[in-house]
Short mmCIF file of C-alpha atoms and ligand atoms in Angstrom, two decimals:
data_model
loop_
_atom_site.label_atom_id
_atom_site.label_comp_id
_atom_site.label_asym_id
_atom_site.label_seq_id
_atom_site.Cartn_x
_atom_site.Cartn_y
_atom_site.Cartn_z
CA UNK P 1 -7.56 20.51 -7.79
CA UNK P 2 -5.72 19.06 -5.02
CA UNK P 3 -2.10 19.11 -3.60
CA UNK P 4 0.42 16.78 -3.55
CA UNK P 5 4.28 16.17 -2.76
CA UNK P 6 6.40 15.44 -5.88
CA UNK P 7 8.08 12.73 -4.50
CA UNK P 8 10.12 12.02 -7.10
CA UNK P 9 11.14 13.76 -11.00
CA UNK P 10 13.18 12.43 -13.47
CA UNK P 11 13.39 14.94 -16.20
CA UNK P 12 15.53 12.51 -18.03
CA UNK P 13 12.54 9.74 -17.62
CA UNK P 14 10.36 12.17 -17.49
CA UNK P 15 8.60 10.45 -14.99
CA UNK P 16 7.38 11.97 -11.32
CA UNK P 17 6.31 9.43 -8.73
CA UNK P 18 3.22 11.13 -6.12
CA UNK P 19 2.52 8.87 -2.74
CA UNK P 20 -1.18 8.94 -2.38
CA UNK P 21 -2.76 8.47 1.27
CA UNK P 22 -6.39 6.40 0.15
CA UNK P 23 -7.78 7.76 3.00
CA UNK P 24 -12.00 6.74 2.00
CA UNK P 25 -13.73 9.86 -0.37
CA UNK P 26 -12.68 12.29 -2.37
CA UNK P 27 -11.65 13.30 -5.99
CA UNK P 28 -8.00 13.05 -5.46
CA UNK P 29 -8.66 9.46 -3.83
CA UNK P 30 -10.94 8.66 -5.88
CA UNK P 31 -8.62 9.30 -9.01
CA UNK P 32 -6.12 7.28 -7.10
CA UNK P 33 -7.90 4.37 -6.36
CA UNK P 34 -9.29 4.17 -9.78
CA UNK P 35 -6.26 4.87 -11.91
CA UNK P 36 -4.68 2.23 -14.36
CA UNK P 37 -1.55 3.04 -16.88
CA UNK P 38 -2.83 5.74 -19.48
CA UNK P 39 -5.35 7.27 -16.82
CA UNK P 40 -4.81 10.91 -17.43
CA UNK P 41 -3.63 13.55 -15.05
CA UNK P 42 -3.59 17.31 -15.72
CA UNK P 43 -0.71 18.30 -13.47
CA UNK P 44 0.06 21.95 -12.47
CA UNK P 45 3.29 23.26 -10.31
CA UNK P 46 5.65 22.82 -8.94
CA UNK P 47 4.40 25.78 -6.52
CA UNK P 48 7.18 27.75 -4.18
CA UNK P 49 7.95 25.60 -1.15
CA UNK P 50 10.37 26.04 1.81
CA UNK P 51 13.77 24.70 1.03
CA UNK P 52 15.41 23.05 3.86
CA UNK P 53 16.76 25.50 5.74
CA UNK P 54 21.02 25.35 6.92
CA UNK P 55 20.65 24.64 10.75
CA UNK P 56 23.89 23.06 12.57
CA UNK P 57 21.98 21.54 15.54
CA UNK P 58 19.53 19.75 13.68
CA UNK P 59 15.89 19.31 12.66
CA UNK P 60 12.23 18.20 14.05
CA UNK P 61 10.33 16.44 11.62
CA UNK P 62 6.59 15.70 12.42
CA UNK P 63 3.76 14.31 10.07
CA UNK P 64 1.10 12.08 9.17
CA UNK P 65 0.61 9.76 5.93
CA UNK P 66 -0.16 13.25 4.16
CA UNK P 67 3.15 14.43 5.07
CA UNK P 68 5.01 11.64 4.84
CA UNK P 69 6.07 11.91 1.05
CA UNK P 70 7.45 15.38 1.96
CA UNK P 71 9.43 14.19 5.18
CA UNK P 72 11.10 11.82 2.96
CA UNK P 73 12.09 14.42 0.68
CA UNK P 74 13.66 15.95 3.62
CA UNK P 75 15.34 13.32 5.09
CA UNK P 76 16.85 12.39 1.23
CA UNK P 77 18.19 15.91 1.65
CA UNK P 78 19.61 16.52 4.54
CA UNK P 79 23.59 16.37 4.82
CA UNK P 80 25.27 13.21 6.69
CA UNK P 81 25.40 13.16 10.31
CA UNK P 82 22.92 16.22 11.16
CA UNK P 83 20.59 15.44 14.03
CA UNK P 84 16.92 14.68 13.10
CA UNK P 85 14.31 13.97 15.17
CA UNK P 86 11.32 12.45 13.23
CA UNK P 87 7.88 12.05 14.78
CA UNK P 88 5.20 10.39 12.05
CA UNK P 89 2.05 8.91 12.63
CA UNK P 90 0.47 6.41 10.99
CA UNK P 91 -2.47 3.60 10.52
CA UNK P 92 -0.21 0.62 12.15
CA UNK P 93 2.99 -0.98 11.51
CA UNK P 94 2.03 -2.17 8.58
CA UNK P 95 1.46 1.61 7.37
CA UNK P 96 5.27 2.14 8.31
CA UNK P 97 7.54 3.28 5.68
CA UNK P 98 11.27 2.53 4.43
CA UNK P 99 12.87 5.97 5.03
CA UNK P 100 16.44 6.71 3.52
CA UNK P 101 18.59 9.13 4.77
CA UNK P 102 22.18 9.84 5.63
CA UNK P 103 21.39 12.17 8.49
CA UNK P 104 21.51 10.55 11.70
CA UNK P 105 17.90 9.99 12.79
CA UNK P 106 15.67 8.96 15.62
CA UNK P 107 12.42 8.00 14.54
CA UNK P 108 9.56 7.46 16.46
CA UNK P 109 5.96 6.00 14.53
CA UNK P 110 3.20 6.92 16.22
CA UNK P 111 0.46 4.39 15.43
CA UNK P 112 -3.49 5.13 15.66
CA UNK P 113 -4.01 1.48 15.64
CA UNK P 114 -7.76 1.88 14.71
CA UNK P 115 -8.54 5.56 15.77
CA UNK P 116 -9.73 8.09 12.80
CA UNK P 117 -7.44 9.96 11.17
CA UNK P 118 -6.78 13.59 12.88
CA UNK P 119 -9.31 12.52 15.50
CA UNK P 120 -6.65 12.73 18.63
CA UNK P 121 -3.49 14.30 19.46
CA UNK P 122 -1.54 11.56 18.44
CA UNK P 123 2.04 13.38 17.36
CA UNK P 124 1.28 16.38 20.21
CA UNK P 125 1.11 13.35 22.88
CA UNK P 126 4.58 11.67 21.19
CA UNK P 127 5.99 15.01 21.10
CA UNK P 128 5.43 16.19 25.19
CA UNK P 129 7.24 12.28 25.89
CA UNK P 130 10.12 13.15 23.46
CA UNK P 131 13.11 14.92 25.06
CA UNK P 132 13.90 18.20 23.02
CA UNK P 133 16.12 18.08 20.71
CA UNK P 134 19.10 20.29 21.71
CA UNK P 135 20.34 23.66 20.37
CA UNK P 136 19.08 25.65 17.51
CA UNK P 137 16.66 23.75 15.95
CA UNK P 138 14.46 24.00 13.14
CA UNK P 139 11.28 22.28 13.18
CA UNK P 140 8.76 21.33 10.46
CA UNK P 141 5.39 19.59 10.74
CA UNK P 142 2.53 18.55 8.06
CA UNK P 143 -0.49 16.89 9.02
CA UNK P 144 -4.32 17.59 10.33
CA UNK P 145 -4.91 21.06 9.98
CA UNK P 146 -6.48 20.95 13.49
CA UNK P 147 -3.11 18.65 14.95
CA UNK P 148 -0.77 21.27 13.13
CA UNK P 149 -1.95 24.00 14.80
CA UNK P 150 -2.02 22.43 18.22
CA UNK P 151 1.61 21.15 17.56
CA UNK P 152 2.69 24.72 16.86
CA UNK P 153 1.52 26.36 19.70
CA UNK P 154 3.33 24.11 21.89
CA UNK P 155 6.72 24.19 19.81
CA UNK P 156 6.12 28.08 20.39
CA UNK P 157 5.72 27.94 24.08
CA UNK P 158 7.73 25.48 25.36
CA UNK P 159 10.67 24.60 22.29
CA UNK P 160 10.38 28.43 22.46
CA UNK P 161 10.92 28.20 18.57
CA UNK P 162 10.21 31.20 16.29
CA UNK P 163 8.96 32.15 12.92
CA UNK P 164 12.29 31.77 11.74
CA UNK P 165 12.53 28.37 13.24
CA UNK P 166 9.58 27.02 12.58
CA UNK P 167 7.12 25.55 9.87
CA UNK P 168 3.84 24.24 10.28
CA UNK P 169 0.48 23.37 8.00
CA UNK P 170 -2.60 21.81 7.92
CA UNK P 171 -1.99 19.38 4.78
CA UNK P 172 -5.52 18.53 5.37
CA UNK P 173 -8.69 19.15 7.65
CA UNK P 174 -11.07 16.43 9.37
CA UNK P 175 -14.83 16.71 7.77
CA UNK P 176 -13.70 19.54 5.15
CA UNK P 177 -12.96 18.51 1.04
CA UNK P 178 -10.56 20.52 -0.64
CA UNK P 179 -9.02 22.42 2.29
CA UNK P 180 -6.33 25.27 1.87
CA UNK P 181 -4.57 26.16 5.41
C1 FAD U 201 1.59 21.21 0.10
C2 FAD U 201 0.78 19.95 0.27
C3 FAD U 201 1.32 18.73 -0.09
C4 FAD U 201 0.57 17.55 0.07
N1 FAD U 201 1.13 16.36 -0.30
C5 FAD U 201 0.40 15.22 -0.19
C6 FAD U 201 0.95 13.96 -0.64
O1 FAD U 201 2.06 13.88 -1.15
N2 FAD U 201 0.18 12.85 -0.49
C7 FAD U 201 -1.09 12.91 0.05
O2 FAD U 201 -1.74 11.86 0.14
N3 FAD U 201 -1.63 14.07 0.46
C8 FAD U 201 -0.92 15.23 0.35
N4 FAD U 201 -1.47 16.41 0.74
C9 FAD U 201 -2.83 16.38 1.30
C10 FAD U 201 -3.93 16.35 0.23
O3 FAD U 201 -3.85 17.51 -0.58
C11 FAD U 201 -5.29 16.28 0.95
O4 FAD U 201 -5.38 15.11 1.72
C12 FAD U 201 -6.48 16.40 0.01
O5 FAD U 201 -7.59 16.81 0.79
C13 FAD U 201 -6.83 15.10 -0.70
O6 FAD U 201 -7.89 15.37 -1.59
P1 FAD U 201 -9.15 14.41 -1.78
O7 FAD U 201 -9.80 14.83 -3.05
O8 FAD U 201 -8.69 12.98 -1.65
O9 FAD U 201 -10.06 14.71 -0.52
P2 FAD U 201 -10.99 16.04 -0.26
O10 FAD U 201 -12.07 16.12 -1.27
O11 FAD U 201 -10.09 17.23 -0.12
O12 FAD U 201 -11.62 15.68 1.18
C14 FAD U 201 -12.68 14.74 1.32
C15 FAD U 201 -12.72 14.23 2.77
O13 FAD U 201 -11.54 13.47 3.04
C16 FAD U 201 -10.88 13.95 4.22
N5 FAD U 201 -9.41 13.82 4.03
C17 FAD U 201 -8.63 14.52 3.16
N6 FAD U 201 -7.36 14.13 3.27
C18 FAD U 201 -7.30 13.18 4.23
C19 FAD U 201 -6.25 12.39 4.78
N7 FAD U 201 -4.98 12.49 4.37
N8 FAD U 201 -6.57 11.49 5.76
C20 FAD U 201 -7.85 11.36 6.19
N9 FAD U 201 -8.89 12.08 5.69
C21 FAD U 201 -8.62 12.99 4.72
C22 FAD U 201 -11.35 15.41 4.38
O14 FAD U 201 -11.32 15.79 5.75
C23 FAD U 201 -12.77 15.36 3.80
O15 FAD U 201 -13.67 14.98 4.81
C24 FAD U 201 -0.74 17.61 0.60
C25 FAD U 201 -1.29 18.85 0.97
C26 FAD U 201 -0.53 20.01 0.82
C27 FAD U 201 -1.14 21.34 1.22
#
């Protein structure tokens, strides 16, 4: 059993599109990979997840592929004209994703152009050159378990965001299958 972003439901369709990252091994990839129409899926959930919370001054949004699905989400959701700052990291340009959004963002794509996956602090690194966003932010970040954490500490200590303010997780963790943060 794995976890994954409903990217989109239709309960009139009943249809509900999943974005998955073929990153190389596992069952989840694997399924991926393999599947055809009629390939069967037992799906569980949804599970309780943090609804976007009201915050005037705007948002930080930071992710790999893993939590890219879920940034999109957020971006689809967010009223017109609020401030979000969007860091995401990804295999190359060619990795880079159409985003919608009505919110007024600045994106930055942070490309590993050949590096491993969760191997460096890719979105850390964009994040110390990125000016901070002003005001009462909220920030939320999805990626390498190992990344996350980093990324949180220094949100902490120098955005001087708190619990209220801030949510991170390890979506995944270098070396380790089935990981739960
Ligand atoms: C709430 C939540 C929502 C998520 N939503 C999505 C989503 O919408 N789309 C999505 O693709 N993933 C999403 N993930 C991440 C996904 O659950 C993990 O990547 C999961 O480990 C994939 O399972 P697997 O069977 O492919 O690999 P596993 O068997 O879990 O792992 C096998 C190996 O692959 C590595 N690995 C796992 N994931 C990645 C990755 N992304 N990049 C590089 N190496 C990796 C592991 O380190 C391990 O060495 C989400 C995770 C959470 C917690």
């Amino acid at each position: 059993m794995r976890d994954y972003t409903p990217r989109r439901y239709d309960d009139h369709a009943l249809e509900l599109d999943i974005d998955f990252v073929l990153h190389g091994e596992g069952p989840a990839v694997r399924w991926a990979t393999d599947a055809r129409p009629g390939t069967p899926l037992l799906i569980a959930g949804p599970r309780s997840s943090v609804l976007v919370p009201s915050r005037s001054d705007g948002y930080l949004l930071m992710a790999d592929e893993a939590g890219l699905p879920a940034v999109a989400r957020w971006l689809e959701l967010l009223p017109a004209a609020v401030p979000v700052t969007a860091i995401l990291e990804v295999t190359d340009w060619r990795s880079e994703l159409e985003l919608r959004t009505q919110a007024s963002l600045s994106l930055t794509w942070v490309h590993r152009n050949g590096r491993e996956p969760g191997d460096a602090p890719l979105l850390l690194d964009a994040l110390k050159r990125s000016t901070r966003p002003p005001g009462d932010i909220f920030a939320w970040v999805a990626c390498e378990s190992s990344q996350s954490r980093a990324i949180r500490h220094f949100l902490e200590e120098d955005y001087r965001l708190d619990a209220d303010s801030l949510k991170t997780a390890g979506y995944w963790k270098r070396g380790v299958a089935n990981f739960h943060d």
